[in-house]
Short mmCIF file of N, CA and C in Angstrom, two decimals:
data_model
loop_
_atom_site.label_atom_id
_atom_site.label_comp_id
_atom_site.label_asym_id
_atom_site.label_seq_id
_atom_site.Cartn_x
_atom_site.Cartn_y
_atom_site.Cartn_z
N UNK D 164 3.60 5.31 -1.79
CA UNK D 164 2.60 6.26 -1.35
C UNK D 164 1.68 5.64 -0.30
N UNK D 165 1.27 4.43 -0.42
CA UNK D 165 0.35 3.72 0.42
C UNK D 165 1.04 3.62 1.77
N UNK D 166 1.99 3.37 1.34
CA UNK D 166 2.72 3.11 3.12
C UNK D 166 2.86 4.48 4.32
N UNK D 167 3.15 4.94 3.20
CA UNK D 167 3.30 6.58 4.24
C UNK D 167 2.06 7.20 4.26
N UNK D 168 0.74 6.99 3.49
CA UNK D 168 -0.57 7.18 3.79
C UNK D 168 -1.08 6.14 5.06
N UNK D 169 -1.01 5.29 5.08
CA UNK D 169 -1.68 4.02 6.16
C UNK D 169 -0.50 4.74 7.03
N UNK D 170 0.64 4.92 7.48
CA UNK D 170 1.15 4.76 8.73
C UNK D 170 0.89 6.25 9.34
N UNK D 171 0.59 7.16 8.59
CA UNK D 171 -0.28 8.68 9.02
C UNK D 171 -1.65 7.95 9.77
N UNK D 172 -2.84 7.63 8.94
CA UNK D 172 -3.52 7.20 9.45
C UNK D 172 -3.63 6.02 10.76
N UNK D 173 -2.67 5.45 10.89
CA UNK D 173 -2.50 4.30 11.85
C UNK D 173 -1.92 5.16 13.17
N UNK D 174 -0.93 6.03 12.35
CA UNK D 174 -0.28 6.91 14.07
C UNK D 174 -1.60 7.83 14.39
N UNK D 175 -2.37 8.41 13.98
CA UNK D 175 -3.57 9.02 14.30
C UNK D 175 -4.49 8.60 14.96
N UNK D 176 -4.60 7.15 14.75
CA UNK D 176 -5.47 6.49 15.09
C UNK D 176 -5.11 6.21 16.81
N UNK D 177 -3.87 6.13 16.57
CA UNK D 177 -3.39 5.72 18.02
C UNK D 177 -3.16 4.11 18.26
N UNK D 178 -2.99 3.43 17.12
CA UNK D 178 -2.73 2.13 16.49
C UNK D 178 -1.25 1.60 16.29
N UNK D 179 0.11 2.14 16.03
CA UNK D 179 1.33 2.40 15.88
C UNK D 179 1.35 0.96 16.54
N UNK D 180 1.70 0.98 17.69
CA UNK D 180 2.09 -0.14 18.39
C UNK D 180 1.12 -1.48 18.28
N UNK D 181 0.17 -1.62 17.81
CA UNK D 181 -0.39 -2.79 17.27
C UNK D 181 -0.21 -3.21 15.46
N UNK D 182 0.09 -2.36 14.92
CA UNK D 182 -0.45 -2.10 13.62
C UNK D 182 1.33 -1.44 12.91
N UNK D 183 2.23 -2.75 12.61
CA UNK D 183 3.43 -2.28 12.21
C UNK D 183 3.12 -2.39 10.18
N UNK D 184 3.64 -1.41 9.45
CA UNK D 184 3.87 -1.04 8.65
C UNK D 184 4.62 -1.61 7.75
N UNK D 185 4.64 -1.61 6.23
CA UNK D 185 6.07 -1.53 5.92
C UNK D 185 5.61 -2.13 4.28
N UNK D 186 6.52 -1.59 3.55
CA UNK D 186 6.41 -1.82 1.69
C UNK D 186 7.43 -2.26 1.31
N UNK D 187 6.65 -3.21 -0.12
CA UNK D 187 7.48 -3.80 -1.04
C UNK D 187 7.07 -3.86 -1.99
N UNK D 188 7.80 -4.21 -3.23
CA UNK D 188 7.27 -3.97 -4.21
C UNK D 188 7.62 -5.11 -5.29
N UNK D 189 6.94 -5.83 -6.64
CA UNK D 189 7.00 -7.22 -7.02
C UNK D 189 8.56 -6.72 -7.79
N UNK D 190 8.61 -6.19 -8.38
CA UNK D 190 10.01 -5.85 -9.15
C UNK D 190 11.06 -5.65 -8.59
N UNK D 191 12.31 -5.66 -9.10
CA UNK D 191 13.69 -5.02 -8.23
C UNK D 191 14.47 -3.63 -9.01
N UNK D 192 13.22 -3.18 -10.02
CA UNK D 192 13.90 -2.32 -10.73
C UNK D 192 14.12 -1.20 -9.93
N UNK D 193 13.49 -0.64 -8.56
CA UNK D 193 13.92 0.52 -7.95
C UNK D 193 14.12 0.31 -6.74
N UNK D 194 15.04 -0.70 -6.59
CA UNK D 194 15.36 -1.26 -4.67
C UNK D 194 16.52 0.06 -4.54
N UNK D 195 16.31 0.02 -3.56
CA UNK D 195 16.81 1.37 -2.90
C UNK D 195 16.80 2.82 -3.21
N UNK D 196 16.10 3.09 -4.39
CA UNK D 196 15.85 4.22 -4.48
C UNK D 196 14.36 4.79 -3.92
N UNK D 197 15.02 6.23 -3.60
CA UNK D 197 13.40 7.11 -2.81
C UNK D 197 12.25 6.98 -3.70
N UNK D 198 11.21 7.40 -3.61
CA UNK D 198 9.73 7.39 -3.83
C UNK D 198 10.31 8.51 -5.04
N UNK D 199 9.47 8.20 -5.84
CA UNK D 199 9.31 9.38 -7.53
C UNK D 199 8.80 10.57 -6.76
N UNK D 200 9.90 11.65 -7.24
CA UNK D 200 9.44 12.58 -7.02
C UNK D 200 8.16 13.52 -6.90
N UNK D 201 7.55 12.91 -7.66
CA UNK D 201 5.71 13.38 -7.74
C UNK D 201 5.30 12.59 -6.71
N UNK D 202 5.45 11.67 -6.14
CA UNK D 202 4.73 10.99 -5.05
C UNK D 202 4.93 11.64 -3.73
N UNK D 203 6.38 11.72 -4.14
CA UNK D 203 6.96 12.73 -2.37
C UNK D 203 6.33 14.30 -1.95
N UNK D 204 5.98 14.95 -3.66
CA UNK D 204 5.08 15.78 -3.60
C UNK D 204 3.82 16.30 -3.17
N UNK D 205 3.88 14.96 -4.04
CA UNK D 205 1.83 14.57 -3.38
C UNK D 205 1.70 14.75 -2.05
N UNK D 206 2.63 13.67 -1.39
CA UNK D 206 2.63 13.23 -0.03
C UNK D 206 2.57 14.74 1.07
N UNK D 207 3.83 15.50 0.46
CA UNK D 207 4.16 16.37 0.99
C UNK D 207 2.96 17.74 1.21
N UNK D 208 2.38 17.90 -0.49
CA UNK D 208 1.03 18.26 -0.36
C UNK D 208 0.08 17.84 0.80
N UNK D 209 0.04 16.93 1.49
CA UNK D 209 -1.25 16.63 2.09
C UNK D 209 -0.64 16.47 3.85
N UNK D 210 0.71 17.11 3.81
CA UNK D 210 1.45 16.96 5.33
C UNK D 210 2.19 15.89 5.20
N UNK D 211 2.26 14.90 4.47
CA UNK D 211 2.95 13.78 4.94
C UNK D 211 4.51 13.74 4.69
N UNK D 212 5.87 13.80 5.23
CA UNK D 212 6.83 13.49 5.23
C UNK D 212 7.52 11.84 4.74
N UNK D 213 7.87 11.68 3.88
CA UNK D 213 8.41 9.99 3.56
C UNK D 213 9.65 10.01 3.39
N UNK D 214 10.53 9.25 3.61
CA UNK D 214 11.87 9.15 3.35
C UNK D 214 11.93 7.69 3.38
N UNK D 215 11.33 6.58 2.97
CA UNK D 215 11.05 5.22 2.63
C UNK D 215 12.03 5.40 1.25
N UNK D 216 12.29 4.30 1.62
CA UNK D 216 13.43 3.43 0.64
C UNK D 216 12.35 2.23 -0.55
N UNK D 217 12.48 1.91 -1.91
CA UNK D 217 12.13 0.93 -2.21
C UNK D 217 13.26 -0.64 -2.08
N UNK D 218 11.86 -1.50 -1.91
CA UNK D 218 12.57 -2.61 -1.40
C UNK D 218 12.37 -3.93 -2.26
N UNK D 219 11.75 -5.21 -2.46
CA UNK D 219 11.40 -5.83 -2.98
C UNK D 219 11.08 -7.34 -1.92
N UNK D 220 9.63 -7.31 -2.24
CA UNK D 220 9.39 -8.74 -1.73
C UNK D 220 9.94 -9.92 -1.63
N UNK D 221 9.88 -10.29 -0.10
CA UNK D 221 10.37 -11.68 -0.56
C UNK D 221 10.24 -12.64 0.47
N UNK D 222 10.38 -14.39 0.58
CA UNK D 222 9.49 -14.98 0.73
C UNK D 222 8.88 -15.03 2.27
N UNK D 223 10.48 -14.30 3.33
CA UNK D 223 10.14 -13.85 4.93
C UNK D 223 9.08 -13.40 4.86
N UNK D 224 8.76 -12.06 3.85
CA UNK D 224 7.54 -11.23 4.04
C UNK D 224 5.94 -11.96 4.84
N UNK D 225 6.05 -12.98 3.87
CA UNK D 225 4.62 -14.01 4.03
C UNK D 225 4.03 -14.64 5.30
N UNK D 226 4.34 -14.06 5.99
CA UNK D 226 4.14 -14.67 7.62
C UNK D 226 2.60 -14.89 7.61
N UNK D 227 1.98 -15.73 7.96
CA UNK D 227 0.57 -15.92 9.04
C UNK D 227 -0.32 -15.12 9.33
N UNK D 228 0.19 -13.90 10.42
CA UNK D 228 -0.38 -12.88 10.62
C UNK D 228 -0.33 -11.08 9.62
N UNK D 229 0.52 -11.76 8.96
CA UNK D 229 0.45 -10.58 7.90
C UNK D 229 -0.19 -10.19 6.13
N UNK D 230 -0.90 -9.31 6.38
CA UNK D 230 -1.55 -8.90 5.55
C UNK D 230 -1.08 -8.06 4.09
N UNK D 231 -1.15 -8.63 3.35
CA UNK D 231 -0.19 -8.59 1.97
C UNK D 231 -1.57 -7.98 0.86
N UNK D 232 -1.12 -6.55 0.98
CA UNK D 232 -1.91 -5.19 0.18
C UNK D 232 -1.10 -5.21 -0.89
N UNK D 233 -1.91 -5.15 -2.08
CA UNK D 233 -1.16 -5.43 -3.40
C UNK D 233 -2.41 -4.20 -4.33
N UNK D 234 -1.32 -3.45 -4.72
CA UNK D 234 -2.03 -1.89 -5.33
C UNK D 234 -2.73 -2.36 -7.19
N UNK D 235 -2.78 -3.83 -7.55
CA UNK D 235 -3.44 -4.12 -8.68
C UNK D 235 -3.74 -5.54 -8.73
N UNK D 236 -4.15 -6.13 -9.62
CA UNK D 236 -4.86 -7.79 -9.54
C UNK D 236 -3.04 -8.18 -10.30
N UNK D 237 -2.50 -7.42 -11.10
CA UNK D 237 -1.11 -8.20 -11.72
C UNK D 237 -0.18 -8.18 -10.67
N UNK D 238 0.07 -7.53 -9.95
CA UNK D 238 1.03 -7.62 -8.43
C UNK D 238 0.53 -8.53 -8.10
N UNK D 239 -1.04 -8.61 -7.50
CA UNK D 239 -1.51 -9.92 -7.12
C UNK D 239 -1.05 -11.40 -7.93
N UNK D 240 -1.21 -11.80 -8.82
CA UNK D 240 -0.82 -12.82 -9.84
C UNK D 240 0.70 -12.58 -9.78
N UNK D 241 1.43 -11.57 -9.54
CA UNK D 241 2.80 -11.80 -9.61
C UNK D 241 3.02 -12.76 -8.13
N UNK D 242 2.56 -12.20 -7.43
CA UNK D 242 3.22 -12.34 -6.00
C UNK D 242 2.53 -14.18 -6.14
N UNK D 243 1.53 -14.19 -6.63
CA UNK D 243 0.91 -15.56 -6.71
C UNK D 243 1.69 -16.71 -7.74
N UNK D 244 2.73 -15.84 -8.72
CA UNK D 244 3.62 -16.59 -9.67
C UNK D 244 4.77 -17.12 -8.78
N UNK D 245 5.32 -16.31 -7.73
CA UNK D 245 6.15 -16.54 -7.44
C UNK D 245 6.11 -17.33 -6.16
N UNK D 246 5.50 -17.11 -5.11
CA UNK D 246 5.20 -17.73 -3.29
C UNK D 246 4.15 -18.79 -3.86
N UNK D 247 3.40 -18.78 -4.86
CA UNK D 247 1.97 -19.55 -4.79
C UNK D 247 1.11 -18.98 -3.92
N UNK D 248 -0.52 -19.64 -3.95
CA UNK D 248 -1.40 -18.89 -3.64
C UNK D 248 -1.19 -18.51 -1.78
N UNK D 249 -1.65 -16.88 -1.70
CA UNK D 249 -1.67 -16.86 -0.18
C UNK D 249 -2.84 -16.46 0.42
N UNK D 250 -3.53 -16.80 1.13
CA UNK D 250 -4.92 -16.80 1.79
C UNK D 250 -4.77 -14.84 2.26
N UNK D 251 -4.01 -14.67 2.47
CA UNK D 251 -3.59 -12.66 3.11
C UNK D 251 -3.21 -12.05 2.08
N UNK D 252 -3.52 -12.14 0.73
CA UNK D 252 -3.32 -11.64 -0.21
C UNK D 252 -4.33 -10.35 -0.39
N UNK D 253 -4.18 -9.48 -0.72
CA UNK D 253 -5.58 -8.33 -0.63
C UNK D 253 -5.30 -7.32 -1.51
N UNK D 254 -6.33 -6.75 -1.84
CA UNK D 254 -6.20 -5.30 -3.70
C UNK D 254 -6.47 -4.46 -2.76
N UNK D 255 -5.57 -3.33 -2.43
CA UNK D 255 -5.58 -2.08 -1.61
C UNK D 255 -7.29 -1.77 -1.89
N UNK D 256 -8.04 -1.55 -3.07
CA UNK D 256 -9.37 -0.72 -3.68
C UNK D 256 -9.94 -1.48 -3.31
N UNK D 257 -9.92 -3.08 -2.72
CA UNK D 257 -11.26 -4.03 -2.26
C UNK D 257 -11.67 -3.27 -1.36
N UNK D 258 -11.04 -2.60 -0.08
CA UNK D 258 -11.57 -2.06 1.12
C UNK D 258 -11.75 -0.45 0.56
N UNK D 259 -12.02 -0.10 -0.53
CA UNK D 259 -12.19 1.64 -0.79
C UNK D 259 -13.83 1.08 -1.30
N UNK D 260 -14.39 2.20 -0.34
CA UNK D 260 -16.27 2.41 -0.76
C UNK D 260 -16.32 3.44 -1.91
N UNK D 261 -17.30 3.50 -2.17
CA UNK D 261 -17.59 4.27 -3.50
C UNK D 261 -16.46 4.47 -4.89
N UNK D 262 -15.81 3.67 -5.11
CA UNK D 262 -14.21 3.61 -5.83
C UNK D 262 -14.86 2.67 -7.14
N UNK D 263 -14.88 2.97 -8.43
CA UNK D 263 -15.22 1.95 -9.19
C UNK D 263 -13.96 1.93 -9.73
N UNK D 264 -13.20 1.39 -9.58
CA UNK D 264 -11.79 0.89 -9.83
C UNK D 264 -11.09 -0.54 -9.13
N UNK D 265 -10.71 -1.32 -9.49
CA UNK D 265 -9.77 -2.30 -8.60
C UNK D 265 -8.22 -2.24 -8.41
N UNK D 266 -7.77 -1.32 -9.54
CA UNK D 266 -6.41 -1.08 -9.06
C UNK D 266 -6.20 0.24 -9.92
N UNK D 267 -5.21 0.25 -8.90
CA UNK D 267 -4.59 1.92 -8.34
C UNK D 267 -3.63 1.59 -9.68
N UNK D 268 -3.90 2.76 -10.78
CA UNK D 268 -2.80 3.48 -11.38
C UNK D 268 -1.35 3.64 -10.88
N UNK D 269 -0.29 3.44 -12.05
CA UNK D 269 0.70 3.86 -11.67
C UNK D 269 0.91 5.29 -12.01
N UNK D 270 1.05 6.24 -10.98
CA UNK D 270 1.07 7.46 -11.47
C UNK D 270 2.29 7.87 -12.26
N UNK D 271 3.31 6.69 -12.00
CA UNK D 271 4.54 6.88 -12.52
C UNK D 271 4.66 7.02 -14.18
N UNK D 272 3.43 6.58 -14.92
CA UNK D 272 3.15 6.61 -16.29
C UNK D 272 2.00 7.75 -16.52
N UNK D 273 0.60 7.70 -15.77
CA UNK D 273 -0.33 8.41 -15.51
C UNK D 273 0.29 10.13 -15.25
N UNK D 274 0.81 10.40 -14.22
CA UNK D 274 1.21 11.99 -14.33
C UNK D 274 0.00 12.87 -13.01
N UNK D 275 -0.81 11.37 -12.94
CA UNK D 275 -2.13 11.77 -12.17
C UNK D 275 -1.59 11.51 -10.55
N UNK D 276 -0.54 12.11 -10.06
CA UNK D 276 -0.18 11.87 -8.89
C UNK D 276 -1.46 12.07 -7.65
N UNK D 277 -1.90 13.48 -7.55
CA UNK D 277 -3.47 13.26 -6.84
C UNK D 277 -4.46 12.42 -6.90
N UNK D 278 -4.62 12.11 -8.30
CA UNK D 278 -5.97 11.10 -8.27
C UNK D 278 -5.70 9.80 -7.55
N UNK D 279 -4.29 9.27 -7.64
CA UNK D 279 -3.46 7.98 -7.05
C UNK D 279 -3.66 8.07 -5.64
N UNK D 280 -3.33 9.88 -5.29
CA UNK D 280 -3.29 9.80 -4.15
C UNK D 280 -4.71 9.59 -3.28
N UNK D 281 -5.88 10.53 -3.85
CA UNK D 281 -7.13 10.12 -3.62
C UNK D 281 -7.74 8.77 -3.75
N UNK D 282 -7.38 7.77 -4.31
CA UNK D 282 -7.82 6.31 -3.90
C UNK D 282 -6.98 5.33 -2.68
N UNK D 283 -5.88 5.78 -2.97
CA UNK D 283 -4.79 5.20 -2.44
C UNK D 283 -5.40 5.93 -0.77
N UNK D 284 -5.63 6.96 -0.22
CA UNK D 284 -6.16 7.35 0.87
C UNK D 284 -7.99 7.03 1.13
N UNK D 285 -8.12 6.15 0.12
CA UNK D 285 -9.70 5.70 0.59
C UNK D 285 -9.42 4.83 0.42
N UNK D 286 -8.69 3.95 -0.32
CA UNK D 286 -8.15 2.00 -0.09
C UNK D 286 -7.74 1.77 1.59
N UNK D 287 -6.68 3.20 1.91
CA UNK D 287 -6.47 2.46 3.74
C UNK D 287 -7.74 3.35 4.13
N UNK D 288 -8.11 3.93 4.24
CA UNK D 288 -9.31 4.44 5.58
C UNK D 288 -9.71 2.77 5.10
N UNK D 289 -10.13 2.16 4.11
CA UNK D 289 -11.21 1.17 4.63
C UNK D 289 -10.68 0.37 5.30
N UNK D 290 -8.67 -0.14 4.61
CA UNK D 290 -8.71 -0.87 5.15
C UNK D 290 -8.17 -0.96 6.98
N UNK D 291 -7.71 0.23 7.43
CA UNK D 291 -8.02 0.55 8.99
C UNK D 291 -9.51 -0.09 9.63
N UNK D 292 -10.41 0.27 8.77
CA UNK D 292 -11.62 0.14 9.38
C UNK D 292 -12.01 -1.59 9.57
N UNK D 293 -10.78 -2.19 8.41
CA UNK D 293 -11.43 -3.82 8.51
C UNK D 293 -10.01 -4.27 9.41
N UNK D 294 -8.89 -3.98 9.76
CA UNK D 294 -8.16 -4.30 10.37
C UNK D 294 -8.49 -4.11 12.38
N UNK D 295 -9.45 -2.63 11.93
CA UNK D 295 -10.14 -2.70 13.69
C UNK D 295 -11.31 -3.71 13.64
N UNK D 296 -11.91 -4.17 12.88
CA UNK D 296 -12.68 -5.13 13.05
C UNK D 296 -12.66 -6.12 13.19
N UNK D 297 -11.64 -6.66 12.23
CA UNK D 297 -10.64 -8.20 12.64
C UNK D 297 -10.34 -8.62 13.91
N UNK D 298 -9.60 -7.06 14.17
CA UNK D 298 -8.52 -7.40 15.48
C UNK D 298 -8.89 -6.57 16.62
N UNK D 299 -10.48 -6.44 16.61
CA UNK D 299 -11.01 -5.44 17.73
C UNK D 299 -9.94 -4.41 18.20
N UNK D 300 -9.72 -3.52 17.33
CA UNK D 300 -8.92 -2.26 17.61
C UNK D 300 -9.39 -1.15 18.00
#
């Protein structure tokens, strides 16, 4: 859901060509299958089109300049079990204002596909807003 939320917001922005995209996820239990049907819903609810594949992290991902959004603190600690610690490590909800939460529900148990979707779309507005600040965008 995050990915096809941030790359709406990033093509809007007029950012696309600075600002490349792209998801993974700590498990391999759903590599290659589409987004849960309630998510594609959601998505679809709010205009967005996805046809993203799941994939699974791995250690190429970790480059220098790339910024590694992790939707809970246990993704975080996973990804930290496995690469060791990475300085670009980041909780999608650090950059969401007014959010008293640090990680995003799985709606896949929850059922709360909107509410996921409502943080999950205030985790990227912020973090757009700290990626134009970083990188004077």
């Amino acid at each position: 859901m995050a990915e096809a939320v941030f790359d709406r917001m990033v093509e809007e922005a007029g950012l696309s060509e600075q600002i490349e995209i792209d998801s993974a996820g700590t498990g391999s239990w759903h590599v290659g299958e589409m987004a849960h049907r309630g998510t594609r819903r959601v998505l679809q609810q709010h205009g967005i089109d996805y046809t993203g594949r799941a994939r699974q992290i791995k250690k190429a991902d970790l480059q220098p300049n790339t910024y590694i959004v992790a939707m809970s603190q246990s993704n975080v600690d996973e990804l930290e079990r496995r690469f060791g610690h990475q300085d670009n490590v980041y909780q999608l909800l650090d950059f969401a204002d007014g959010v008293d939460v640090r990680d995003v529900p799985d709606p896949y148990y929850t059922g709360n596909f909107e509410y996921v979707y409502q943080l999950v779309e205030e985790g990227c507005r912020g973090l757009l807003d700290f990626l134009r600040e970083q990188h004077d965008l």
